[in-house]
Amino acid sequence: DVKVTQSSRYLVKRTGEKVFLECVQDMDHENMFWYRQDPGLGLRLIYFSYDVKMKEKGDIPEGYSVSREKKERFSLILESASTNQTSMYLCASSSGTGIVYSYEQYFGPGTRLTVT
Amino acid sequence: AQKVTQAQTEISVVEKEDVTLDCVYETRDTTYYLFWYKQPPSGELVFLIRRNSFDEQNEISGRYSWNFQKSTSSFNFTITASQVVDSAVYFCALSEAPTSYGQNFVFGPGTRLSVLP
């Protein structure tokens, strides 16, 4: 079975702090994704990566950055956390190269981040 | 632009009832993929099914079935003889060929299904 793990289930940070959310997958997937999920807005893509050291912006990249130094690990970074970044953050991975869009994504359990 | 609509925000049924979750999508591509995911109260999205645009055959998996109709741009999901464990938020998603190298994967807003004992 595909296993996607996230470093924390719950996280509370203060405004202005730098926040790191870690995601690890164990299925040798090429593609990894970060989403945020908010009530009424569904899932929105923040960033994704289709290869080590490669990244692409999603729909809402502002205020976030990412890092992918190893194939299995994809980190989301909030450079200076703000209260409007309080949300559920979901990491996902999928296999396939080239036709990235055709493959289903497998999700981690999510990190509920609260910024006070 | 691609879009996924799930008009039913919340549905409540009594156990053993059948229930259909609607999904309507918009895309200009001829090649695209449709997905359904389940998000139980634990929070982790679980992949249920993938369908490509060239395959309109309906699919059945146990109590789950999916009806894909290109003529109406719909990809509906039916649970037969619902059970309490089916209570979750269900998401429909669409993925189409990107215009540049990258992912174009859009989720609908989700339908919260409550199955009452």
mmCIF file of C-alpha atoms in Angstrom:
data_model
loop_
_atom_site.group_PDB
_atom_site.id
_atom_site.type_symbol
_atom_site.label_atom_id
_atom_site.label_comp_id
_atom_site.label_asym_id
_atom_site.label_seq_id
_atom_site.Cartn_x
_atom_site.Cartn_y
_atom_site.Cartn_z
ATOM 1 C CA ASP A 1 0.000 0.000 0.000
ATOM 2 C CA VAL A 2 1.056 3.563 -0.656
ATOM 3 C CA LYS A 3 2.071 5.326 2.487
ATOM 4 C CA VAL A 4 2.223 9.084 2.742
ATOM 5 C CA THR A 5 3.140 10.459 6.129
ATOM 6 C CA GLN A 6 3.142 13.989 7.449
ATOM 7 C CA SER A 7 5.309 15.131 10.320
ATOM 8 C CA SER A 8 2.531 16.449 12.542
ATOM 9 C CA ARG A 9 -1.237 16.004 12.835
ATOM 10 C CA TYR A 10 -1.674 19.223 14.795
ATOM 11 C CA LEU A 11 0.538 22.277 14.971
ATOM 12 C CA VAL A 12 0.135 25.625 16.699
ATOM 13 C CA LYS A 13 2.432 28.472 15.716
ATOM 14 C CA ARG A 14 2.638 32.179 16.344
ATOM 15 C CA THR A 15 2.307 34.892 13.741
ATOM 16 C CA GLY A 16 5.646 35.604 12.092
ATOM 17 C CA GLU A 17 7.191 32.231 12.850
ATOM 18 C CA LYS A 18 8.790 30.167 10.126
ATOM 19 C CA VAL A 19 6.926 26.884 9.811
ATOM 20 C CA PHE A 20 8.067 23.655 8.200
ATOM 21 C CA LEU A 21 5.615 20.928 7.208
ATOM 22 C CA GLU A 22 7.234 17.670 6.163
ATOM 23 C CA CYS A 23 5.829 14.969 3.927
ATOM 24 C CA VAL A 24 7.352 11.588 3.150
ATOM 25 C CA GLN A 25 6.125 8.918 0.750
ATOM 26 C CA ASP A 26 7.440 5.388 0.516
ATOM 27 C CA MET A 27 6.308 4.355 -2.963
ATOM 28 C CA ASP A 28 9.024 5.942 -5.067
ATOM 29 C CA HIS A 29 6.508 8.322 -6.617
ATOM 30 C CA GLU A 30 7.823 10.992 -8.931
ATOM 31 C CA ASN A 31 5.175 13.596 -8.144
ATOM 32 C CA MET A 32 4.333 15.233 -4.856
ATOM 33 C CA PHE A 33 1.797 17.911 -3.975
ATOM 34 C CA TRP A 34 0.794 20.280 -1.210
ATOM 35 C CA TYR A 35 -2.818 21.362 -0.799
ATOM 36 C CA ARG A 36 -4.691 23.347 1.767
ATOM 37 C CA GLN A 37 -8.264 22.512 2.646
ATOM 38 C CA ASP A 38 -10.666 25.091 3.976
ATOM 39 C CA PRO A 39 -14.414 24.790 4.645
ATOM 40 C CA GLY A 40 -16.431 25.748 1.596
ATOM 41 C CA LEU A 41 -13.352 26.103 -0.580
ATOM 42 C CA GLY A 42 -12.418 22.457 -1.041
ATOM 43 C CA LEU A 43 -8.813 21.558 -1.795
ATOM 44 C CA ARG A 44 -6.547 24.146 -3.337
ATOM 45 C CA LEU A 45 -3.145 23.337 -4.768
ATOM 46 C CA ILE A 46 -0.249 25.293 -3.300
ATOM 47 C CA TYR A 47 2.786 23.729 -4.987
ATOM 48 C CA PHE A 48 3.734 20.500 -6.618
ATOM 49 C CA SER A 49 6.948 18.804 -7.665
ATOM 50 C CA TYR A 50 7.463 16.333 -10.493
ATOM 51 C CA ASP A 51 11.087 15.556 -9.748
ATOM 52 C CA VAL A 52 13.798 16.139 -7.205
ATOM 53 C CA LYS A 53 14.664 19.831 -6.929
ATOM 54 C CA MET A 54 11.828 20.689 -9.341
ATOM 55 C CA LYS A 55 8.766 22.647 -8.274
ATOM 56 C CA GLU A 56 5.783 24.304 -9.859
ATOM 57 C CA LYS A 57 3.354 26.823 -8.427
ATOM 58 C CA GLY A 58 -0.221 25.795 -7.942
ATOM 59 C CA ASP A 59 -3.238 28.032 -7.513
ATOM 60 C CA ILE A 60 -2.270 29.722 -4.238
ATOM 61 C CA PRO A 61 1.537 29.783 -3.808
ATOM 62 C CA GLU A 62 1.751 33.205 -2.164
ATOM 63 C CA GLY A 63 3.266 33.051 1.306
ATOM 64 C CA TYR A 64 4.610 29.538 0.792
ATOM 65 C CA SER A 65 7.723 27.901 -0.543
ATOM 66 C CA VAL A 66 8.696 24.268 -0.990
ATOM 67 C CA SER A 67 11.760 22.102 -1.017
ATOM 68 C CA ARG A 68 12.393 18.703 -2.535
ATOM 69 C CA GLU A 69 15.938 17.553 -1.970
ATOM 70 C CA LYS A 70 15.124 13.848 -1.992
ATOM 71 C CA LYS A 71 12.585 11.967 -4.027
ATOM 72 C CA GLU A 72 10.627 10.728 -1.040
ATOM 73 C CA ARG A 73 10.420 14.018 0.852
ATOM 74 C CA PHE A 74 8.553 17.230 0.051
ATOM 75 C CA SER A 75 8.565 20.108 2.488
ATOM 76 C CA LEU A 76 6.198 23.048 2.675
ATOM 77 C CA ILE A 77 7.569 26.204 4.248
ATOM 78 C CA LEU A 78 5.625 29.143 5.585
ATOM 79 C CA GLU A 79 8.254 31.871 5.632
ATOM 80 C CA SER A 80 6.356 34.096 8.060
ATOM 81 C CA ALA A 81 3.166 32.495 9.280
ATOM 82 C CA SER A 82 0.020 34.584 9.300
ATOM 83 C CA THR A 83 -3.419 33.929 10.776
ATOM 84 C CA ASN A 84 -4.938 33.487 7.312
ATOM 85 C CA GLN A 85 -2.712 30.456 6.851
ATOM 86 C CA THR A 86 -4.601 28.602 9.558
ATOM 87 C CA SER A 87 -5.856 25.580 7.674
ATOM 88 C CA MET A 88 -5.630 21.862 7.075
ATOM 89 C CA TYR A 89 -2.602 21.024 4.927
ATOM 90 C CA LEU A 90 -2.622 17.873 2.870
ATOM 91 C CA CYS A 91 0.303 16.261 1.121
ATOM 92 C CA ALA A 92 -0.151 13.855 -1.786
ATOM 93 C CA SER A 93 1.968 11.831 -4.158
ATOM 94 C CA SER A 94 1.411 10.118 -7.476
ATOM 95 C CA SER A 95 3.374 8.002 -9.865
ATOM 96 C CA GLY A 96 4.087 8.636 -13.506
ATOM 97 C CA THR A 97 6.309 10.871 -15.505
ATOM 98 C CA GLY A 98 5.346 12.931 -18.497
ATOM 99 C CA ILE A 99 1.604 12.536 -18.305
ATOM 100 C CA VAL A 100 1.486 13.707 -14.726
ATOM 101 C CA TYR A 101 -2.200 14.462 -14.754
ATOM 102 C CA SER A 102 -3.407 10.985 -15.491
ATOM 103 C CA TYR A 103 -2.508 9.348 -12.210
ATOM 104 C CA GLU A 104 -4.457 9.261 -9.004
ATOM 105 C CA GLN A 105 -2.985 10.955 -5.990
ATOM 106 C CA TYR A 106 -2.481 9.336 -2.621
ATOM 107 C CA PHE A 107 -2.869 11.543 0.409
ATOM 108 C CA GLY A 108 -1.321 11.810 3.834
ATOM 109 C CA PRO A 109 -3.416 12.250 6.999
ATOM 110 C CA GLY A 110 -3.103 16.026 6.980
ATOM 111 C CA THR A 111 -1.655 18.624 9.337
ATOM 112 C CA ARG A 112 -4.061 20.976 11.022
ATOM 113 C CA LEU A 113 -2.119 24.194 11.469
ATOM 114 C CA THR A 114 -3.313 26.990 13.723
ATOM 115 C CA VAL A 115 -1.532 30.328 13.585
ATOM 116 C CA THR A 116 -2.274 32.598 16.544
ATOM 117 C CA ALA B 1 -11.136 26.602 -17.623
ATOM 118 C CA GLN B 2 -11.840 23.360 -15.866
ATOM 119 C CA LYS B 3 -14.350 23.171 -13.074
ATOM 120 C CA VAL B 4 -15.993 20.539 -10.908
ATOM 121 C CA THR B 5 -19.395 21.091 -9.333
ATOM 122 C CA GLN B 6 -20.904 19.021 -6.570
ATOM 123 C CA ALA B 7 -24.252 20.647 -6.021
ATOM 124 C CA GLN B 8 -25.130 18.614 -2.937
ATOM 125 C CA THR B 9 -23.407 20.139 0.037
ATOM 126 C CA GLU B 10 -24.786 17.676 2.559
ATOM 127 C CA ILE B 11 -26.897 14.541 2.333
ATOM 128 C CA SER B 12 -28.389 12.500 5.150
ATOM 129 C CA VAL B 13 -29.779 9.023 4.648
ATOM 130 C CA VAL B 14 -30.824 6.202 6.881
ATOM 131 C CA GLU B 15 -28.746 3.053 6.856
ATOM 132 C CA LYS B 16 -29.528 0.637 3.997
ATOM 133 C CA GLU B 17 -30.852 3.381 1.762
ATOM 134 C CA ASP B 18 -29.258 3.937 -1.625
ATOM 135 C CA VAL B 19 -27.694 7.335 -2.230
ATOM 136 C CA THR B 20 -26.281 9.052 -5.306
ATOM 137 C CA LEU B 21 -23.690 11.790 -5.169
ATOM 138 C CA ASP B 22 -23.670 14.078 -8.165
ATOM 139 C CA CYS B 23 -20.634 15.425 -9.963
ATOM 140 C CA VAL B 24 -20.698 17.709 -12.978
ATOM 141 C CA TYR B 25 -17.516 18.824 -14.654
ATOM 142 C CA GLU B 26 -16.421 21.352 -17.239
ATOM 143 C CA THR B 27 -13.449 20.979 -19.525
ATOM 144 C CA ARG B 28 -12.445 21.870 -23.046
ATOM 145 C CA ASP B 29 -10.063 18.976 -23.384
ATOM 146 C CA THR B 30 -10.981 15.766 -25.128
ATOM 147 C CA THR B 31 -8.590 13.828 -22.926
ATOM 148 C CA TYR B 32 -9.145 14.084 -19.214
ATOM 149 C CA TYR B 33 -9.446 11.990 -16.077
ATOM 150 C CA LEU B 34 -12.081 11.926 -13.390
ATOM 151 C CA PHE B 35 -11.642 10.740 -9.817
ATOM 152 C CA TRP B 36 -13.614 10.163 -6.668
ATOM 153 C CA TYR B 37 -12.114 10.406 -3.201
ATOM 154 C CA LYS B 38 -13.532 9.709 0.231
ATOM 155 C CA GLN B 39 -12.506 11.712 3.293
ATOM 156 C CA PRO B 40 -13.678 10.029 6.504
ATOM 157 C CA PRO B 41 -13.672 11.880 9.821
ATOM 158 C CA SER B 42 -10.022 10.888 10.341
ATOM 159 C CA GLY B 43 -9.162 13.361 7.578
ATOM 160 C CA GLU B 44 -7.148 11.287 5.138
ATOM 161 C CA LEU B 45 -8.443 11.311 1.569
ATOM 162 C CA VAL B 46 -8.856 7.833 0.163
ATOM 163 C CA PHE B 47 -8.744 7.245 -3.574
ATOM 164 C CA LEU B 48 -11.813 5.369 -4.851
ATOM 165 C CA ILE B 49 -11.778 5.386 -8.631
ATOM 166 C CA ARG B 50 -10.215 6.895 -11.748
ATOM 167 C CA ARG B 51 -11.916 7.150 -15.105
ATOM 168 C CA ASN B 52 -10.501 8.411 -18.386
ATOM 169 C CA SER B 53 -12.543 10.327 -20.915
ATOM 170 C CA PHE B 54 -12.470 7.529 -23.474
ATOM 171 C CA ASP B 55 -14.041 4.961 -21.218
ATOM 172 C CA GLU B 56 -17.724 5.544 -20.562
ATOM 173 C CA GLN B 57 -18.404 2.135 -19.163
ATOM 174 C CA ASN B 58 -20.046 2.193 -15.794
ATOM 175 C CA GLU B 59 -18.102 0.638 -12.981
ATOM 176 C CA ILE B 60 -19.246 -1.356 -10.008
ATOM 177 C CA SER B 61 -17.162 -2.234 -6.989
ATOM 178 C CA GLY B 62 -19.131 -3.939 -4.267
ATOM 179 C CA ARG B 63 -21.737 -1.487 -3.009
ATOM 180 C CA TYR B 64 -20.173 1.355 -5.000
ATOM 181 C CA SER B 65 -21.011 2.179 -8.591
ATOM 182 C CA TRP B 66 -20.125 5.022 -10.897
ATOM 183 C CA ASN B 67 -22.055 6.398 -13.860
ATOM 184 C CA PHE B 68 -19.983 8.383 -16.350
ATOM 185 C CA GLN B 69 -21.944 10.252 -19.025
ATOM 186 C CA LYS B 70 -20.020 12.509 -21.360
ATOM 187 C CA SER B 71 -23.227 13.823 -22.930
ATOM 188 C CA THR B 72 -24.149 15.494 -19.643
ATOM 189 C CA SER B 73 -20.579 15.945 -18.324
ATOM 190 C CA SER B 74 -21.465 13.985 -15.249
ATOM 191 C CA PHE B 75 -19.693 11.384 -13.177
ATOM 192 C CA ASN B 76 -22.102 10.308 -10.466
ATOM 193 C CA PHE B 77 -21.383 7.988 -7.590
ATOM 194 C CA THR B 78 -23.965 5.670 -6.058
ATOM 195 C CA ILE B 79 -23.697 3.806 -2.792
ATOM 196 C CA THR B 80 -26.129 0.914 -2.506
ATOM 197 C CA ALA B 81 -27.400 -0.183 0.887
ATOM 198 C CA SER B 82 -25.500 2.532 2.685
ATOM 199 C CA GLN B 83 -23.768 1.855 5.988
ATOM 200 C CA VAL B 84 -22.720 4.093 8.846
ATOM 201 C CA VAL B 85 -19.080 3.624 7.806
ATOM 202 C CA ASP B 86 -19.896 5.361 4.538
ATOM 203 C CA SER B 87 -20.298 8.634 6.418
ATOM 204 C CA ALA B 88 -17.629 10.930 5.016
ATOM 205 C CA VAL B 89 -17.016 13.827 2.695
ATOM 206 C CA TYR B 90 -16.778 12.719 -0.905
ATOM 207 C CA PHE B 91 -14.813 14.663 -3.485
ATOM 208 C CA CYS B 92 -15.006 14.484 -7.226
ATOM 209 C CA ALA B 93 -11.909 15.661 -9.116
ATOM 210 C CA LEU B 94 -10.894 16.368 -12.688
ATOM 211 C CA SER B 95 -7.475 16.316 -14.277
ATOM 212 C CA GLU B 96 -6.753 17.364 -17.822
ATOM 213 C CA ALA B 97 -3.735 17.735 -20.036
ATOM 214 C CA PRO B 98 -1.680 20.707 -18.906
ATOM 215 C CA THR B 99 -0.859 23.512 -21.306
ATOM 216 C CA SER B 100 2.663 23.511 -19.966
ATOM 217 C CA TYR B 101 4.510 20.850 -18.095
ATOM 218 C CA GLY B 102 2.607 20.619 -14.875
ATOM 219 C CA GLN B 103 -0.365 19.328 -12.996
ATOM 220 C CA ASN B 104 -3.852 20.576 -13.533
ATOM 221 C CA PHE B 105 -5.943 18.777 -10.978
ATOM 222 C CA VAL B 106 -9.143 20.356 -9.691
ATOM 223 C CA PHE B 107 -11.336 19.140 -6.841
ATOM 224 C CA GLY B 108 -15.006 19.801 -6.366
ATOM 225 C CA PRO B 109 -16.172 21.326 -3.081
ATOM 226 C CA GLY B 110 -17.214 17.965 -1.686
ATOM 227 C CA THR B 111 -20.470 16.403 -0.490
ATOM 228 C CA ARG B 112 -20.820 15.492 3.165
ATOM 229 C CA LEU B 113 -22.718 12.227 3.504
ATOM 230 C CA SER B 114 -24.190 11.245 6.839
ATOM 231 C CA VAL B 115 -25.582 7.743 7.177
ATOM 232 C CA LEU B 116 -27.774 7.428 10.240
ATOM 233 C CA PRO B 117 -28.280 4.108 12.028
#
